[in-house]
Coordinates of C-alpha atoms and ligand atoms in Angstrom, one line a residue:
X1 CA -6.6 22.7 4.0
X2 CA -3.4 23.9 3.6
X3 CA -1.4 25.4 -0.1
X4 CA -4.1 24.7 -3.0
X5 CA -3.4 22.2 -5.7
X6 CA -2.7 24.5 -8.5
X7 CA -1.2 22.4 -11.8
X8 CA 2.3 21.9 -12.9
X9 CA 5.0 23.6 -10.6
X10 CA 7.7 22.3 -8.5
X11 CA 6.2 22.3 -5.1
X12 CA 3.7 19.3 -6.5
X13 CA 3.4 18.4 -2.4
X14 CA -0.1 20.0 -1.1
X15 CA -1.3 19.7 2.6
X16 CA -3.4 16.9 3.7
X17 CA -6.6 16.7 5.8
X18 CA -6.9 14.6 8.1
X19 CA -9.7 12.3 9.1
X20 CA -10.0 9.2 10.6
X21 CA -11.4 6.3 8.9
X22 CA -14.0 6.1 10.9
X23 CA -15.0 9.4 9.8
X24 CA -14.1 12.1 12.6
X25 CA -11.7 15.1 11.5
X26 CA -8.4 15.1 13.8
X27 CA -6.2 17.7 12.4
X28 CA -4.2 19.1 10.0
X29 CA -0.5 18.3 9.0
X30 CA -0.2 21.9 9.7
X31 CA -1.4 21.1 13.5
X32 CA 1.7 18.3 13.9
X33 CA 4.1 20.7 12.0
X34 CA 3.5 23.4 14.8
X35 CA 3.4 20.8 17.4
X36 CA 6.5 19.3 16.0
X37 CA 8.4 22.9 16.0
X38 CA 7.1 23.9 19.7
X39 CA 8.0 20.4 21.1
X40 CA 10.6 18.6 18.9
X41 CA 10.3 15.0 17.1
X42 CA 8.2 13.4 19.9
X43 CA 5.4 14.9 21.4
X44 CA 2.5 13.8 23.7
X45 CA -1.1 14.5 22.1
X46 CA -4.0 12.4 22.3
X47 CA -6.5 10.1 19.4
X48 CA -10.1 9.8 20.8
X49 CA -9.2 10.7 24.3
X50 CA -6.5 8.5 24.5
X51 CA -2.7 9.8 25.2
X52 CA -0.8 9.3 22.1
X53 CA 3.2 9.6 21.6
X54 CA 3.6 10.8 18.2
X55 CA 7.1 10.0 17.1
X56 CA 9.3 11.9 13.4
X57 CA 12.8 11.1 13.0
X58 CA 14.9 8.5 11.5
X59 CA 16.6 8.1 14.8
X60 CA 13.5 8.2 17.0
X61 CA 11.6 5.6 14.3
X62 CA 14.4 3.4 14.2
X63 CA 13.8 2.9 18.2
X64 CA 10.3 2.1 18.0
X65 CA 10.6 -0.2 15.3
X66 CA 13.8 -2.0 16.4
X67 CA 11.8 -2.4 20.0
X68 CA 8.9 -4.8 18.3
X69 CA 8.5 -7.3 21.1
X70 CA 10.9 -5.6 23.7
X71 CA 9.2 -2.0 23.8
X72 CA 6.4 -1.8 22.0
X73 CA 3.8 -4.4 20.3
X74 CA 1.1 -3.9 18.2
X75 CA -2.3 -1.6 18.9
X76 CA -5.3 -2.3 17.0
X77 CA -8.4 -1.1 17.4
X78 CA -10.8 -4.0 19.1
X79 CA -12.6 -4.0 15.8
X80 CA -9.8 -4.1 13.4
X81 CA -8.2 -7.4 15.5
X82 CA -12.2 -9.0 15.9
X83 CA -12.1 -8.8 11.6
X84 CA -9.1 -9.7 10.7
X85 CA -9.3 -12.7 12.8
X86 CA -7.0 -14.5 15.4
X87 CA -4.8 -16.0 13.2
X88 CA -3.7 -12.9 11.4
X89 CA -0.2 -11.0 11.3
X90 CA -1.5 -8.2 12.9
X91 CA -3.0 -9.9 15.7
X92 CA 0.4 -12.0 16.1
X93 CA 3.1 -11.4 18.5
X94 CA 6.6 -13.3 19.5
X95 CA 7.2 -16.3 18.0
X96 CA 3.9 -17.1 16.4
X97 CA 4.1 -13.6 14.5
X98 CA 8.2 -14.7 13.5
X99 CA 7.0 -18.3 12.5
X100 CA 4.3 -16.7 10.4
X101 CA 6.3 -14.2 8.3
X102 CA 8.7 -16.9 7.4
X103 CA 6.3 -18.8 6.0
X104 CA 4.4 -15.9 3.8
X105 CA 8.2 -15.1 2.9
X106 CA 8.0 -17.5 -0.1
X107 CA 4.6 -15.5 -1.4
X108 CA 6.7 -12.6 -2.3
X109 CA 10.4 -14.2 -2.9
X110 CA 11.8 -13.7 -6.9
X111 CA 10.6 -17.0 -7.8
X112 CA 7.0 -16.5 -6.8
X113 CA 7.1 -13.2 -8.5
X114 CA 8.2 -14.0 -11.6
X115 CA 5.2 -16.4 -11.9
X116 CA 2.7 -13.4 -10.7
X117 CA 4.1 -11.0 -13.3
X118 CA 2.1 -12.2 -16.6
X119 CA -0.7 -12.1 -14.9
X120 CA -0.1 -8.5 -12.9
X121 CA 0.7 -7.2 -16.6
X122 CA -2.8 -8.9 -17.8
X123 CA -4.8 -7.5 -15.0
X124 CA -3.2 -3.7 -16.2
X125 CA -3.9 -4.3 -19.8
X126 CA -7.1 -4.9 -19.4
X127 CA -7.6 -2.3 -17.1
X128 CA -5.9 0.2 -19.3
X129 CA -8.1 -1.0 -22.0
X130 CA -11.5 -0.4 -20.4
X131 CA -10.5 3.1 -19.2
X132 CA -9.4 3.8 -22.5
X133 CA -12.1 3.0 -24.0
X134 CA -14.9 5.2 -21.5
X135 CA -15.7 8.1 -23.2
X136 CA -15.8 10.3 -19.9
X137 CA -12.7 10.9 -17.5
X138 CA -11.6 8.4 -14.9
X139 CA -12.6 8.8 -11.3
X140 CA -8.7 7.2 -11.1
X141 CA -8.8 6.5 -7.2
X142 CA -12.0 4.7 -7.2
X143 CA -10.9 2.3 -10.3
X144 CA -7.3 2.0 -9.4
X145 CA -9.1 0.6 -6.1
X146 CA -11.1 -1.5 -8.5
X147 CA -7.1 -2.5 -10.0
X148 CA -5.6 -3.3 -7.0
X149 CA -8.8 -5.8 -6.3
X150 CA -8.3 -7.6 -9.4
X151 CA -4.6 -7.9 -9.1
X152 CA -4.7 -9.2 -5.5
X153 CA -7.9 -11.6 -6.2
X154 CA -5.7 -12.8 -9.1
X155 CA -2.3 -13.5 -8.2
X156 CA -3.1 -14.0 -4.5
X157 CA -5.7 -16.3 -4.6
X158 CA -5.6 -17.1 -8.4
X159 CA -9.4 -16.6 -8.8
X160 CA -11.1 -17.2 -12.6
X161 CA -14.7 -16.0 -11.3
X162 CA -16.8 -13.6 -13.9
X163 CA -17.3 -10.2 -14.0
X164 CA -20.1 -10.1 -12.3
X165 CA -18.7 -12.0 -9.4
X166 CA -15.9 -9.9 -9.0
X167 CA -18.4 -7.4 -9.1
X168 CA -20.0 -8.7 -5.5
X169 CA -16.8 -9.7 -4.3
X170 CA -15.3 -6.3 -4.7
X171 CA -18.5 -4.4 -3.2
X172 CA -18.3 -6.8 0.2
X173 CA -14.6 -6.5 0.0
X174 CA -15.3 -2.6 0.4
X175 CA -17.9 -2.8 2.7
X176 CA -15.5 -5.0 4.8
X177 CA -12.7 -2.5 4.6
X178 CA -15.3 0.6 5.4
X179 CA -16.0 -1.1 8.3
X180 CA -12.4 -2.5 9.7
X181 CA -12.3 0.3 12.1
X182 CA -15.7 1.1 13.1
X183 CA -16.4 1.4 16.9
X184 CA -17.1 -2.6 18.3
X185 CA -20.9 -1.9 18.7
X186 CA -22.7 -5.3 17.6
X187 CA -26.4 -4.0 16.7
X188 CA -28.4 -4.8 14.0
X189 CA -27.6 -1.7 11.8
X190 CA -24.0 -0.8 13.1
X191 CA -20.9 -0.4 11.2
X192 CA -19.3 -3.5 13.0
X193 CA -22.5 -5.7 12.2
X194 CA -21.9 -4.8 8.6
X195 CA -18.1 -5.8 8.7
X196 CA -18.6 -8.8 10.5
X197 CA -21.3 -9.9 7.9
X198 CA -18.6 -8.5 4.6
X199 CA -15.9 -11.0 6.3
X200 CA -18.3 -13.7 6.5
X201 CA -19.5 -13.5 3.3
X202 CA -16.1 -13.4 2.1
X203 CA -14.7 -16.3 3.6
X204 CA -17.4 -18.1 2.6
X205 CA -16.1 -17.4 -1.3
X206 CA -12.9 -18.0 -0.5
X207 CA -13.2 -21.0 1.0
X208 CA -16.1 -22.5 -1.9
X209 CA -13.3 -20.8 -4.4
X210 CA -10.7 -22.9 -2.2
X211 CA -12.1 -25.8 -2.1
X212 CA -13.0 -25.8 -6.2
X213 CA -9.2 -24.9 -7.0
X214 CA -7.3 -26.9 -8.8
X215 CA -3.7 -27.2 -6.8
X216 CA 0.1 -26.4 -8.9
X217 CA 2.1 -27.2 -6.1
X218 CA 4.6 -29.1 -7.6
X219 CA 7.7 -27.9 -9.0
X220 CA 8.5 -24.2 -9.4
X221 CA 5.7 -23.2 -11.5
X222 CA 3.4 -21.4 -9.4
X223 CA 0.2 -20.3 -10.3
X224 CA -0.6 -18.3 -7.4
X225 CA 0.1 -17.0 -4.1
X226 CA -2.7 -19.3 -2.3
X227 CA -0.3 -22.7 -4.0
X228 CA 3.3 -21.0 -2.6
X229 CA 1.8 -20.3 0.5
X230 CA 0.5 -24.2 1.3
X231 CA 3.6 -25.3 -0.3
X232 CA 5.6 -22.5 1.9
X233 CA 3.8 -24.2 4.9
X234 CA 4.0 -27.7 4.0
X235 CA 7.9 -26.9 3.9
X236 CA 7.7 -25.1 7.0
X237 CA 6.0 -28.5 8.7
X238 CA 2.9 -26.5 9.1
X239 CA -0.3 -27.4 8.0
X240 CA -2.3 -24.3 8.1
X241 CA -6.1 -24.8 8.5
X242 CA -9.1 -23.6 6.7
X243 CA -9.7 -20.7 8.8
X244 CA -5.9 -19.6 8.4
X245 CA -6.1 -19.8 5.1
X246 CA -9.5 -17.3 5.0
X247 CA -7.5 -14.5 7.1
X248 CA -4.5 -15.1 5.6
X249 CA -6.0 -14.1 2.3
X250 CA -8.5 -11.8 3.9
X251 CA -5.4 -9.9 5.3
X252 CA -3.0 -9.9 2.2
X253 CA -6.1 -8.2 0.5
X254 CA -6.7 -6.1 2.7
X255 CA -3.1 -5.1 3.2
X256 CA -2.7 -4.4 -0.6
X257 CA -6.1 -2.7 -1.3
X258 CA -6.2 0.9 -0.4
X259 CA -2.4 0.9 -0.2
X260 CA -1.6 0.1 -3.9
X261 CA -4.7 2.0 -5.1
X262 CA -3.3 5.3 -3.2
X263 CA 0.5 4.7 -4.6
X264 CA -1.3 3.9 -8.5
X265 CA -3.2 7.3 -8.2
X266 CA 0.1 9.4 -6.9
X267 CA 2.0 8.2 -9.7
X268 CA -0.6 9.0 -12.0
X269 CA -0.7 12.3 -11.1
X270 CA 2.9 12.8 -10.8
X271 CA 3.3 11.4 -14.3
X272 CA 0.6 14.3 -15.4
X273 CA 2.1 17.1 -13.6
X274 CA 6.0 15.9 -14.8
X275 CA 5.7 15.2 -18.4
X276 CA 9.2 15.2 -18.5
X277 CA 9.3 12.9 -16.1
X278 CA 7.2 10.5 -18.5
X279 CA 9.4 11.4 -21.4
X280 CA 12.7 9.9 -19.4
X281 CA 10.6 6.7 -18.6
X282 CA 9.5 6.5 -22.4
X283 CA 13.6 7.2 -23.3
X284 CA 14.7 4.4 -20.8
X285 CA 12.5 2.0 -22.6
X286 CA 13.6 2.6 -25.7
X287 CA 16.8 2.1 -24.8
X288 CA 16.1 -1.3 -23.3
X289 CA 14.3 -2.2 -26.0
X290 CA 11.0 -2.3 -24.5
X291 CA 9.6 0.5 -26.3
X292 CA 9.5 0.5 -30.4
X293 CA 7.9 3.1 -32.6
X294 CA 5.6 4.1 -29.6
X295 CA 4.9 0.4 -29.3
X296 CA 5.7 -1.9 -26.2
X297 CA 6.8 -5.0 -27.0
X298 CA 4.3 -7.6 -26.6
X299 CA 7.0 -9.8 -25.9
X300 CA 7.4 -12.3 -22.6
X301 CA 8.5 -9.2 -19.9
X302 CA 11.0 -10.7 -17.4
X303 CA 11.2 -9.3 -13.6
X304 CA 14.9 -8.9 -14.3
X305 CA 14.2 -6.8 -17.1
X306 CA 11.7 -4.7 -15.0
X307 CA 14.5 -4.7 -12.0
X308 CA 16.7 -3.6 -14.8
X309 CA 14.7 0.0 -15.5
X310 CA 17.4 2.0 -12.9
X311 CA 15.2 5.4 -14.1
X312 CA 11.9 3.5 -12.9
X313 CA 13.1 2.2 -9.6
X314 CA 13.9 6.1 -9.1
X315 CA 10.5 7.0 -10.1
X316 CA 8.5 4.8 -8.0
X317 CA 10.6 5.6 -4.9
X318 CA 9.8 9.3 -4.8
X319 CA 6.1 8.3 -5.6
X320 CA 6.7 6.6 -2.7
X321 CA 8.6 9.1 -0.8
X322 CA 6.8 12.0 -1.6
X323 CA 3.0 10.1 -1.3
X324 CA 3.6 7.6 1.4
X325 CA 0.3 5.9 1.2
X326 CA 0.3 4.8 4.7
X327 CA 1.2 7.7 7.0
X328 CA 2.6 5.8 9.7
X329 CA 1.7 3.0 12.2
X330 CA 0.7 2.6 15.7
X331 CA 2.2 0.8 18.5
X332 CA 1.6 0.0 22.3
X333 CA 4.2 0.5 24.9
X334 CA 5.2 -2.8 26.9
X335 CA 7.3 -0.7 29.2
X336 CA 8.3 2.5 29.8
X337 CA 11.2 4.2 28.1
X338 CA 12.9 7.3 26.9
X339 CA 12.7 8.9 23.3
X340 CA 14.6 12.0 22.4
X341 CA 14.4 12.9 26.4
X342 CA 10.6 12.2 26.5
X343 CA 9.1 9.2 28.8
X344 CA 7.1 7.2 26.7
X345 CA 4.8 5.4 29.4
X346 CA 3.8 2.1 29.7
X347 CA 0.2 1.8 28.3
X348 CA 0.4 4.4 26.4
X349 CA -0.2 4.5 22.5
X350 CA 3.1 5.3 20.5
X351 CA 2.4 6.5 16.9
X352 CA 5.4 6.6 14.2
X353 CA 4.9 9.1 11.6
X354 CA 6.2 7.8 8.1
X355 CA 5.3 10.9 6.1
X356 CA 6.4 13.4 8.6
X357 CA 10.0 11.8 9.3
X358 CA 9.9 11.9 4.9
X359 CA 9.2 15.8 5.0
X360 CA 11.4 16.5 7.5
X361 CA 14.7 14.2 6.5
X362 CA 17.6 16.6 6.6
X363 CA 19.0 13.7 3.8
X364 CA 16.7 15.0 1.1
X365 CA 17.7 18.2 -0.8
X366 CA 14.6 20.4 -1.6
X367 CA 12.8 18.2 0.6
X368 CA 9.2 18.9 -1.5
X369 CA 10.7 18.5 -4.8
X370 CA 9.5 15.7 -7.3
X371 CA 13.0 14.8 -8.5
X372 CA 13.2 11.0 -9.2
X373 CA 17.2 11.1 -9.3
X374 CA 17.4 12.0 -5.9
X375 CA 17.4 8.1 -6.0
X376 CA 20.1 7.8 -8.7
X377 CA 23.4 5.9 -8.3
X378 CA 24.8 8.9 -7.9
X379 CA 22.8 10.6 -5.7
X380 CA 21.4 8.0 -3.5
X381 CA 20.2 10.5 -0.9
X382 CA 18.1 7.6 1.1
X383 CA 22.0 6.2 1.8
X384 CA 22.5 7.6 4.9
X385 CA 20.4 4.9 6.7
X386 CA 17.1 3.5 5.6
X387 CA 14.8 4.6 8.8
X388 CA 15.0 8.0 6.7
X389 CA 13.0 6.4 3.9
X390 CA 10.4 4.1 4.9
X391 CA 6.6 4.0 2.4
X392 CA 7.1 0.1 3.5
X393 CA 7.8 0.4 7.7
X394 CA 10.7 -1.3 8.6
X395 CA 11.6 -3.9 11.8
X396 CA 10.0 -7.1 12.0
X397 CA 6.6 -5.9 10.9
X398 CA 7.9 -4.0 7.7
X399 CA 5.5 -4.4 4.8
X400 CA 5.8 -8.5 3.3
X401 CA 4.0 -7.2 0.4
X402 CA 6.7 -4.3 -0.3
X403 CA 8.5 -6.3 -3.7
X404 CA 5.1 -7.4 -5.0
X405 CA 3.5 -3.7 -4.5
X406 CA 6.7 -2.0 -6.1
X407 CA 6.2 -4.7 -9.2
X408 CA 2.7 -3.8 -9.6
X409 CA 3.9 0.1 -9.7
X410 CA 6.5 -0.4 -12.0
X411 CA 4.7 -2.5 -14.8
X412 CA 1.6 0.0 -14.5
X413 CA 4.3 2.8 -14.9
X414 CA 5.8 0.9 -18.1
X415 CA 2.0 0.5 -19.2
X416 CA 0.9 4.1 -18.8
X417 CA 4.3 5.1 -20.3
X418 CA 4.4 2.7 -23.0
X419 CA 1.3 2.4 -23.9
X420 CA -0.9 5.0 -23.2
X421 CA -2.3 8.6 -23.8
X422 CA -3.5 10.3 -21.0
X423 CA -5.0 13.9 -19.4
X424 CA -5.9 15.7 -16.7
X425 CA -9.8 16.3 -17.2
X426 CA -9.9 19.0 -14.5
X427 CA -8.3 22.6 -14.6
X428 CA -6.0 22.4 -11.6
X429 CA -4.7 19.0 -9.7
X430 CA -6.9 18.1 -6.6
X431 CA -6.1 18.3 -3.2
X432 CA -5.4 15.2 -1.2
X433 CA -6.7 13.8 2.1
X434 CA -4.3 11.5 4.4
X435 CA -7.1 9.0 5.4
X436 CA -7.0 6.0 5.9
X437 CA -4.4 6.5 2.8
X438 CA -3.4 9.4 1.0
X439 CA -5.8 9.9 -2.2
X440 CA -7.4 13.3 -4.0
X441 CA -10.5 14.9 -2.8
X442 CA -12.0 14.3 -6.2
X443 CA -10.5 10.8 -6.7
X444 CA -8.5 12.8 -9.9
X445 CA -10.3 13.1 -12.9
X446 CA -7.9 11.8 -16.2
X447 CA -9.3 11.2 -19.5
X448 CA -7.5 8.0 -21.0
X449 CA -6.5 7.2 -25.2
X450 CA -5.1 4.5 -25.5
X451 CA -2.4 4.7 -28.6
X452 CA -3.4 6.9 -31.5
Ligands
HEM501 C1 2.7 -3.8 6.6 C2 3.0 -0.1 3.5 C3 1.4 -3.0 -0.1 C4 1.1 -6.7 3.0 C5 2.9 -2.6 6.0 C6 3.5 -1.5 6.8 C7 3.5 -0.4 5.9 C8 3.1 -0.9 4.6 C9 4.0 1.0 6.2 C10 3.9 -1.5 8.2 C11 2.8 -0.9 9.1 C12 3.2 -0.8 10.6 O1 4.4 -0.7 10.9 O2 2.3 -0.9 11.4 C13 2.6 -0.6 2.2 C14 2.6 0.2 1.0 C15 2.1 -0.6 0.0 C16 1.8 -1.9 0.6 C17 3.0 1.7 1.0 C18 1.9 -0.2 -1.4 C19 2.4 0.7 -2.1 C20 1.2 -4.2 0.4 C21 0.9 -5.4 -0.4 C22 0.8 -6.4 0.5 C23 1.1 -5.9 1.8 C24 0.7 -5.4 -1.9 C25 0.4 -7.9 0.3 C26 -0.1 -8.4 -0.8 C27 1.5 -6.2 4.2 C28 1.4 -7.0 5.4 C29 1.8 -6.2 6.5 C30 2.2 -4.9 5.9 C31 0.9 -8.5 5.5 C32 1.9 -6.6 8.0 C33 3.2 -7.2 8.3 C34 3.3 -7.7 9.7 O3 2.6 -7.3 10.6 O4 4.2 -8.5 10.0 N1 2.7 -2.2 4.7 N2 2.1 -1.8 1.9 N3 1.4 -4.6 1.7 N4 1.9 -5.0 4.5 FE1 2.1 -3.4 3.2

């Protein structure tokens, strides 16, 4: 571990440990720091006895990502592609992966999300609600997990099951996600075994829940993502199949779970250790009129109204900035090339580093700061080029989920700021581990109101 998480103060970043999902310790942000100052902003190492190119830099990023399909391709783990399935974006290259993302593009266009937005803002509410009314502090990474569940089971597949069904769903879903990157041993007991069995089980539901579903295609008025997406493919002269369908969802979940539950918690915490911060969010909704005697309006909430909260936007981005939830992503090399005057070898692994190109961007002033206007009009710092400020990736495998995550942030910021009374139930902030997304050792511990 590296500087301790002491509460309030201006350096709010602490050091991360760093584990693998599958449970081994690698090393230390420390360890890449030195690495990075002895050997510049791409060095050789090695993950699991394999060579590994480990790449910072808007510059050096911009390379690797711009090369998708020319350069580099896509590396998962034999377990992770045998669980997500063959039909999957991450196990899609070329064309197929091109003619794919064009036809989730509808899933997350304006339209689409306007539709989702009622029912994000329900899925909050009622979440809000039940912390609020626990007598005992919030483990807030485990429930926001619980959140992002709900949200994704709700708008993505449009799901009316009961509570206790969520229930199963959600504890196969995690078993699943425990399991995505477990070594490919099929035995009885192994961790594979046990993901393979979660994703069956699953798709099972999905496909019963499928089937059962009631379809909104027509017109504009979406229900859910599952209805854009056949009508996105029907468009697209694509039928996609049962088994598409199952991994497509499968995926999306997956995608949004740990990712959104990681970005929820960071904001949380940030809103607890800047209560100014909160105060300026509290002020800007007031002055939109969202916010009356310490009172949201319960009225319809519009996306453009949401897009409309310039303080917010800032907000979330330097949640975002500051907390990337996914620390970077991992590529193959198709060929051998040069970065920054190292030979990147064909075969080898090529790792770009999200969070490290964020802490070392020579764009950002006072680089460790929490300062939300960094974003401002004004200010703008990320407008030197946008491979300096990437939470979502960037290239043809940037995040497809990137508007409908930063939605979900922003109403459970108006939520938390509008509604809500909230503390830190510990004496000092927790420290945070980097994997598989950035989170606090003790999940943070907040006590929740409600309104007085
Ligand atoms: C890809 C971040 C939420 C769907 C990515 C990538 C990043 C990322 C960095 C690129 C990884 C790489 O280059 O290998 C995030 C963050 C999120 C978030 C920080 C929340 C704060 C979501 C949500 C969804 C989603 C809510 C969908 C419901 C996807 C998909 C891809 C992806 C499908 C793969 C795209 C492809 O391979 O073409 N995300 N994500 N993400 N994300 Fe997200």
């Amino acid at each position: 571990f590296g500087k301790g998480g002491g509460k309030g103060g201006k350096g709010s970043k602490q050091l991360y440990c760093h584990f693998l999902p599958w449970g081994q310790y690698v090393c230390g942000a420390g360890f890449h720091a030195s690495r990075r100052q002895k050997y510049g902003n791409v060095f050789k190492t090695h993950l699991l006895g394999r060579p590994l190119i480990r790449v910072t830099g808007a510059e050096n990023v911009r390379k690797v990502l711009m090369g998708e399909h020319s350069l580099v391709t896509v590396d998962w783990p034999q377990s992770t592609s045998t669980l997500l399935g063959p039909n999957s974006l991450a196990n899609s290259i070329g064309d197929i992966h091109r003619k794919r993302r064009k036809i989730f593009a509808k899933v997350f266009s304006h339209e689409a999300l306007e539709s989702y937005l009622p029912k994000i803002q329900q899925v909050i509410q009622e979440t809000l609600r039940v912390w609020s009314s626990n007598p005992d502090p919030i483990n807030v990474y485990r429930e926001s997990q619980r959140l992002s569940f709900h949200m994704a089971v709700r708008v993505l597949l449009g799901f009316r099951v009961s509570e206790e069904e969520m229930h199963c769903l959600f504890h196969t879903f995690q078993d699943f996600v425990e399991n995505v990157f477990s070594l490919p041993i099929d035995l009885p007991f192994s961790g594979y075994r046990k993901g393979i069995r979660a994703r069956d089980s699953l798709q099972k539901s999905i496909e019963k829940a499928i089937r059962e579903k009631p379809l909104h295609t027509q017109g504009k008025d979406y229900t859910d993502a599952l209805d854009v997406l056949l009508e996105s493919a029907k468009e697209n002269n694509t039928e996609l199949t049962m088994q598409e369908l199952k991994e497509s969802t499968i995926e999306l979940i997956f995608a949004a779970f740990a990712t959104t539950a990681s970005a929820s918690t960071s904001l949380i915490m940030q809103l607890l250790r800047h209560p100014a911060v909160l105060e300026k969010l509290r002020e800007e909704l007031r002055n939109c009129g969202l916010l009356h005697d310490g009172c949201l309006c319960q009225g319809e909430l519009r996306l453009d109204s949401i897009i409309s909260l310039k303080y917010l936007d800032c907000v979330i981005k330097e949640v975002l900035r500051l907390f990337a939830p996914v620390s970077g992503g991992y590529r193959i090399a198709t060929q051998t090339f040069e970065l920054d005057g190292v030979q990147v070898p064909k075969g080898w692994s090529v790792m770009y580093s999200i969070r490290d190109t964020h802490d070392t961007s020579a764009v950002f002033k006072d680089v460790e700061a929490f300062d939300p206007e960094r974003f401002s009009p004004e200010r703008s710092e990320d407008r030197e080029g946008r491979f300096h400020y990437l939470p979502f990736g960037g290239g043809v495998r940037s995040c497809l989920g990137k508007q409908l995550a930063t939605l979900f942030l922003k109403l459970l910021a108006v939520e938390l700021a509008g509604g809500s009374r909230f503390e830190l139930a510990t004496r000092t902030f927790p420290r945070l581990i980097s994997v598989p997304v950035v989170h606090p050792t003790d999940g943070l511990r907040v006590k929740f109101f409600g309104l007085d």
